[in-house]
Tab-separated table of C-alpha atoms in Angstrom:
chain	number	residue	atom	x	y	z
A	13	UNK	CA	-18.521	-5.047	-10.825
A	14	UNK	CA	-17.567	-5.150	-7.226
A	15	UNK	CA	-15.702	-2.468	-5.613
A	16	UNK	CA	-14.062	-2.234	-2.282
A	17	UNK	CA	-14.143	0.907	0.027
A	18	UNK	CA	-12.008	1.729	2.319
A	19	UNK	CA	-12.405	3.339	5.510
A	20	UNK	CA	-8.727	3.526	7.368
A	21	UNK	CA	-8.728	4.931	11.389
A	22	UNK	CA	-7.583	8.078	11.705
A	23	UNK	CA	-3.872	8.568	13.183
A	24	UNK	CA	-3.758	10.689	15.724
A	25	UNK	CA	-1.125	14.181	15.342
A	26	UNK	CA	1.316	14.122	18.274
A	27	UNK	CA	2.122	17.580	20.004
A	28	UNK	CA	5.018	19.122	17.694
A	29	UNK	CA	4.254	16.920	14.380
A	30	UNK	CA	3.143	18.844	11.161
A	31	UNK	CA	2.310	17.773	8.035
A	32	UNK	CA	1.091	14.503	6.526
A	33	UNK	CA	3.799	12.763	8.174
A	34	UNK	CA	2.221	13.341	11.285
A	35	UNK	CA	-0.771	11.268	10.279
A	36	UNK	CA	1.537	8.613	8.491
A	37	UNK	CA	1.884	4.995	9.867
A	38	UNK	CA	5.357	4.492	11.109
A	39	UNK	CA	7.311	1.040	9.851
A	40	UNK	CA	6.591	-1.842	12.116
A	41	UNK	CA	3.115	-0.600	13.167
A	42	UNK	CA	0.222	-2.416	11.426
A	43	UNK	CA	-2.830	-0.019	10.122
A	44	UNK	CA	-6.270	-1.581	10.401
A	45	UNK	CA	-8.680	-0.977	7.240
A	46	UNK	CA	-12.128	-1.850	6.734
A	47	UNK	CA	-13.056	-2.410	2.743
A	48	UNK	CA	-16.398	-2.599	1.458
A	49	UNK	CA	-17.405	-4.816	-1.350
A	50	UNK	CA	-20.491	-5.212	-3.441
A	51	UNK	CA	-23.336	-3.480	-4.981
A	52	UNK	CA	-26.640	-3.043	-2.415
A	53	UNK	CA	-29.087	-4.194	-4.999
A	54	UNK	CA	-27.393	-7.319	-5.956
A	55	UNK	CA	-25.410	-8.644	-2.928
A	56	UNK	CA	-25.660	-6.486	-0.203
A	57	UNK	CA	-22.366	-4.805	1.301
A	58	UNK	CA	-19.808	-7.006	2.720
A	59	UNK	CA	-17.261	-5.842	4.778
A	60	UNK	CA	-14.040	-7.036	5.431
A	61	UNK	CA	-10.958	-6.274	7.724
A	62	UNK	CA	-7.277	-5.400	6.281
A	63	UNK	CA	-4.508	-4.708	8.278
A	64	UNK	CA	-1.073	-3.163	6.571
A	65	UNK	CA	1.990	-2.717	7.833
A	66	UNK	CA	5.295	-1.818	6.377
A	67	UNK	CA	7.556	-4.526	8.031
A	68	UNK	CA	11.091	-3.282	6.405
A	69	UNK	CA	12.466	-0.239	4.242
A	70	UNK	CA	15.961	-0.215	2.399
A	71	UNK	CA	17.223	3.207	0.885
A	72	UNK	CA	19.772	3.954	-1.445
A	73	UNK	CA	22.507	0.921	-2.219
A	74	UNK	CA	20.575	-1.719	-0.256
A	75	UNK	CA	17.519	-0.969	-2.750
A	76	UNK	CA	19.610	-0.315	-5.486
A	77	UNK	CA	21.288	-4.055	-5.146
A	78	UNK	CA	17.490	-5.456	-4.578
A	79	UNK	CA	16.436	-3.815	-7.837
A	80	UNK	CA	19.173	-5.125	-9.429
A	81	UNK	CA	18.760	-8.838	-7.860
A	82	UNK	CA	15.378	-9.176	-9.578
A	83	UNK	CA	16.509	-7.576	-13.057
A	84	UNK	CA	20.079	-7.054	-14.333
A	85	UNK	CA	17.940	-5.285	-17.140
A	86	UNK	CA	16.455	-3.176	-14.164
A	87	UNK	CA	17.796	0.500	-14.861
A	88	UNK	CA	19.393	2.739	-12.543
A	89	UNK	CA	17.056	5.514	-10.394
A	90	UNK	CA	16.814	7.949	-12.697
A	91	UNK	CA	18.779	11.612	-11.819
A	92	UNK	CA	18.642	13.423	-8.648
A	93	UNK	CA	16.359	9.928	-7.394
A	94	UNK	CA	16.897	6.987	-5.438
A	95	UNK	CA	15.158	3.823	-4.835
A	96	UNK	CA	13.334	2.665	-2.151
A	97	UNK	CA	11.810	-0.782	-1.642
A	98	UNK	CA	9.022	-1.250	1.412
A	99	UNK	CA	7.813	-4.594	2.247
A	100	UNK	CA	4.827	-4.837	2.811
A	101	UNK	CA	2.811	-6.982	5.528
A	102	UNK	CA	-0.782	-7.344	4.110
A	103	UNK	CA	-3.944	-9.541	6.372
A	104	UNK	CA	-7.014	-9.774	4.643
A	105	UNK	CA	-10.269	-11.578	6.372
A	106	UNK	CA	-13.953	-11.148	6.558
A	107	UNK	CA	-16.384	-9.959	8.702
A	108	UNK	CA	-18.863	-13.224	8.078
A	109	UNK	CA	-17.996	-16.367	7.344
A	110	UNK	CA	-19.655	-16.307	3.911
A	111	UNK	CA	-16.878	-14.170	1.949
A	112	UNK	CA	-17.375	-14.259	-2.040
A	113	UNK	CA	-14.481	-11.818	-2.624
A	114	UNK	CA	-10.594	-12.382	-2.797
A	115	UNK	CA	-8.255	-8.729	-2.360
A	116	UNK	CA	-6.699	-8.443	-5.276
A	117	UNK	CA	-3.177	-6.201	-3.893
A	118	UNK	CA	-0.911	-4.980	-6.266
A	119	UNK	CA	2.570	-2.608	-6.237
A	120	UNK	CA	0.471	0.179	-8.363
A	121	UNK	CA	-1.312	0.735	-5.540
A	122	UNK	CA	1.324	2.222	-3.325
A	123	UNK	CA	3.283	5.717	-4.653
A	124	UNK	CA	5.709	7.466	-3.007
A	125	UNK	CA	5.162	11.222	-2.129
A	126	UNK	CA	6.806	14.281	-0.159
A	127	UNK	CA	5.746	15.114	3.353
A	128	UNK	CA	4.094	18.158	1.708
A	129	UNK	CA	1.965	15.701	-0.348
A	130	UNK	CA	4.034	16.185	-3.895
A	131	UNK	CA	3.989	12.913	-5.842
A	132	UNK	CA	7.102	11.343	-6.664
A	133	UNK	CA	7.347	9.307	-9.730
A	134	UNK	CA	6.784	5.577	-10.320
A	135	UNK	CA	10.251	3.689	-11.306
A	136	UNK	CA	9.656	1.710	-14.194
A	137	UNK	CA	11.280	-1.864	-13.262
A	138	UNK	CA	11.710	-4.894	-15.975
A	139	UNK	CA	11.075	-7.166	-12.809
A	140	UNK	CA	10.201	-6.700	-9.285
A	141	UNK	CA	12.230	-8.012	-6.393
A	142	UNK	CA	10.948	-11.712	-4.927
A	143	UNK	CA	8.520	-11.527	-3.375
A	144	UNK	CA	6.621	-9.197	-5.665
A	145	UNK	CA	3.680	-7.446	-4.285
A	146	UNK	CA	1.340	-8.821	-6.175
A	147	UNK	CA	-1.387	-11.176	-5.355
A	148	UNK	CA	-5.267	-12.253	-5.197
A	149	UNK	CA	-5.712	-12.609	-1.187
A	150	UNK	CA	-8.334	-14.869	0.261
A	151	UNK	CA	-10.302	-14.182	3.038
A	152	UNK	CA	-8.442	-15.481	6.283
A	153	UNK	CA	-4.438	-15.139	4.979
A	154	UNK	CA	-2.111	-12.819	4.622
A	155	UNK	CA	0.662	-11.727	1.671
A	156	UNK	CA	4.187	-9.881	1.922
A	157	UNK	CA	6.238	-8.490	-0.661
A	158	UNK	CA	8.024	-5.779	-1.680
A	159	UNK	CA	6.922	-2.689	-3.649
A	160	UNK	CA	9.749	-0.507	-5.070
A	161	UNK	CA	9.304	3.784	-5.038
A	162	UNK	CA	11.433	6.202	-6.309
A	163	UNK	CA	12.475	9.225	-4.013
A	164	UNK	CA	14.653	12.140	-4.430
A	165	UNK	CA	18.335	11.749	-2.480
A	166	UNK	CA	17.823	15.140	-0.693
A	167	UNK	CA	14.067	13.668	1.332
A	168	UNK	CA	14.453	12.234	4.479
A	169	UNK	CA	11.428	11.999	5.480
A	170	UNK	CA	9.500	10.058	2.639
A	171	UNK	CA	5.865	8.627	2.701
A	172	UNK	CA	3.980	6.394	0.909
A	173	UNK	CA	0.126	6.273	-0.276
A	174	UNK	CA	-1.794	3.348	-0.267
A	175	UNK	CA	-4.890	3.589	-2.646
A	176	UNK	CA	-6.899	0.212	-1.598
A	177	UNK	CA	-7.956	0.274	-5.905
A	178	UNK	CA	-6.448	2.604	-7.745
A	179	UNK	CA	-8.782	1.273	-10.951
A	180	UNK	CA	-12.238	0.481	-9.160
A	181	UNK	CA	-12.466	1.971	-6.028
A	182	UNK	CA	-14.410	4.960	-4.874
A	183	UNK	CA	-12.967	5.513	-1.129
A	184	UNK	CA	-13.922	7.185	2.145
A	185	UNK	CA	-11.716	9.566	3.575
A	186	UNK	CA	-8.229	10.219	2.770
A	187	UNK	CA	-5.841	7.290	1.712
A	188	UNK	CA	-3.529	5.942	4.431
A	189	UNK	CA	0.070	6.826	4.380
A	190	UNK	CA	2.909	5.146	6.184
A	191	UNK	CA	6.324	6.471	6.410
A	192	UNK	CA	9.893	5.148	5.071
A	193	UNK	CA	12.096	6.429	7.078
């Protein structure tokens, strides 16, 4: 089995920030990733550059109506929530030109969580909205789509975490939040 790492660049805190949000990528600036794949003994290590970037965020109605576009079966936020739907700019490419491994990126690897770090829960959607975030990238392109969070009406100031692979990954350092607001 072959399991990526990821090592994101630290954002630097701004006089006057606090909190997570601080540290949190803001929409329209791309964060640049370096995952690991392989197993030493077999392989070797083979690194490869990602760069994400949260190109658009709609809140409240606007997600709402994108929810509902995919799925009229889609339910409604549940109480005290609201959706929110991030697309997501993804780049994938390797270090060397001999790449054996594709990224597989998925919408269960993004949550949605309070500036204090309190995990918000994951909407459970009949269908995502076109394009889904969901796909096996090759080395050298690049994949958008939306991933849908649920947040509650009262947070301004959301965030979401990006776990590189939320089933196989063992990662370095903390994972890299953006914001969504």
């Amino acid at each position: 089995m072959f399991a990526p790492i990821s090592i994101a660049k630290q954002i630097p805190v701004r006089a006057g920030d606090t909190g997570l949000a601080a540290r949190a990528q803001p929409v329209g600036k791309s964060l640049d990733l370096v995952l690991e794949f392989g197993e030493w003994f077999e392989y070797g290590d083979q690194l490869y550059d990602a760069k994400v970037m949260v190109v658009k965020v709609l809140k409240g109605a606007p997600a709402e109506a994108l929810v509902r576009s995919a799925s009229a079966s889609n339910p409604p936020a549940k109480a005290g929530f609201e959706y929110i739907a991030a697309k997501i700019h993804f780049e994938f490419s390797a270090r060397v030109t001999l790449s054996r491994f594709d990224y597989s990126l998925d919408s269960s690897q993004f949550s949605s969580i309070s500036a204090d770090g309190t995990e918000y829960p994951t909407p459970k959607l009949v269908a995502q909205p076109n394009p889904a975030l969901h796909a096996d990238v090759q080395s050298g392109h690049s994949f958008e789509g939306w991933v849908v969070l649920l947040v509650p009406r009262g947070d301004s100031k959301p965030l979401m975490r990006f776990v590189p692979d939320a089933d196989t990954t063992s990662q370095q350092g903390e994972s890299p939040l953006f914001r969504l607001f």
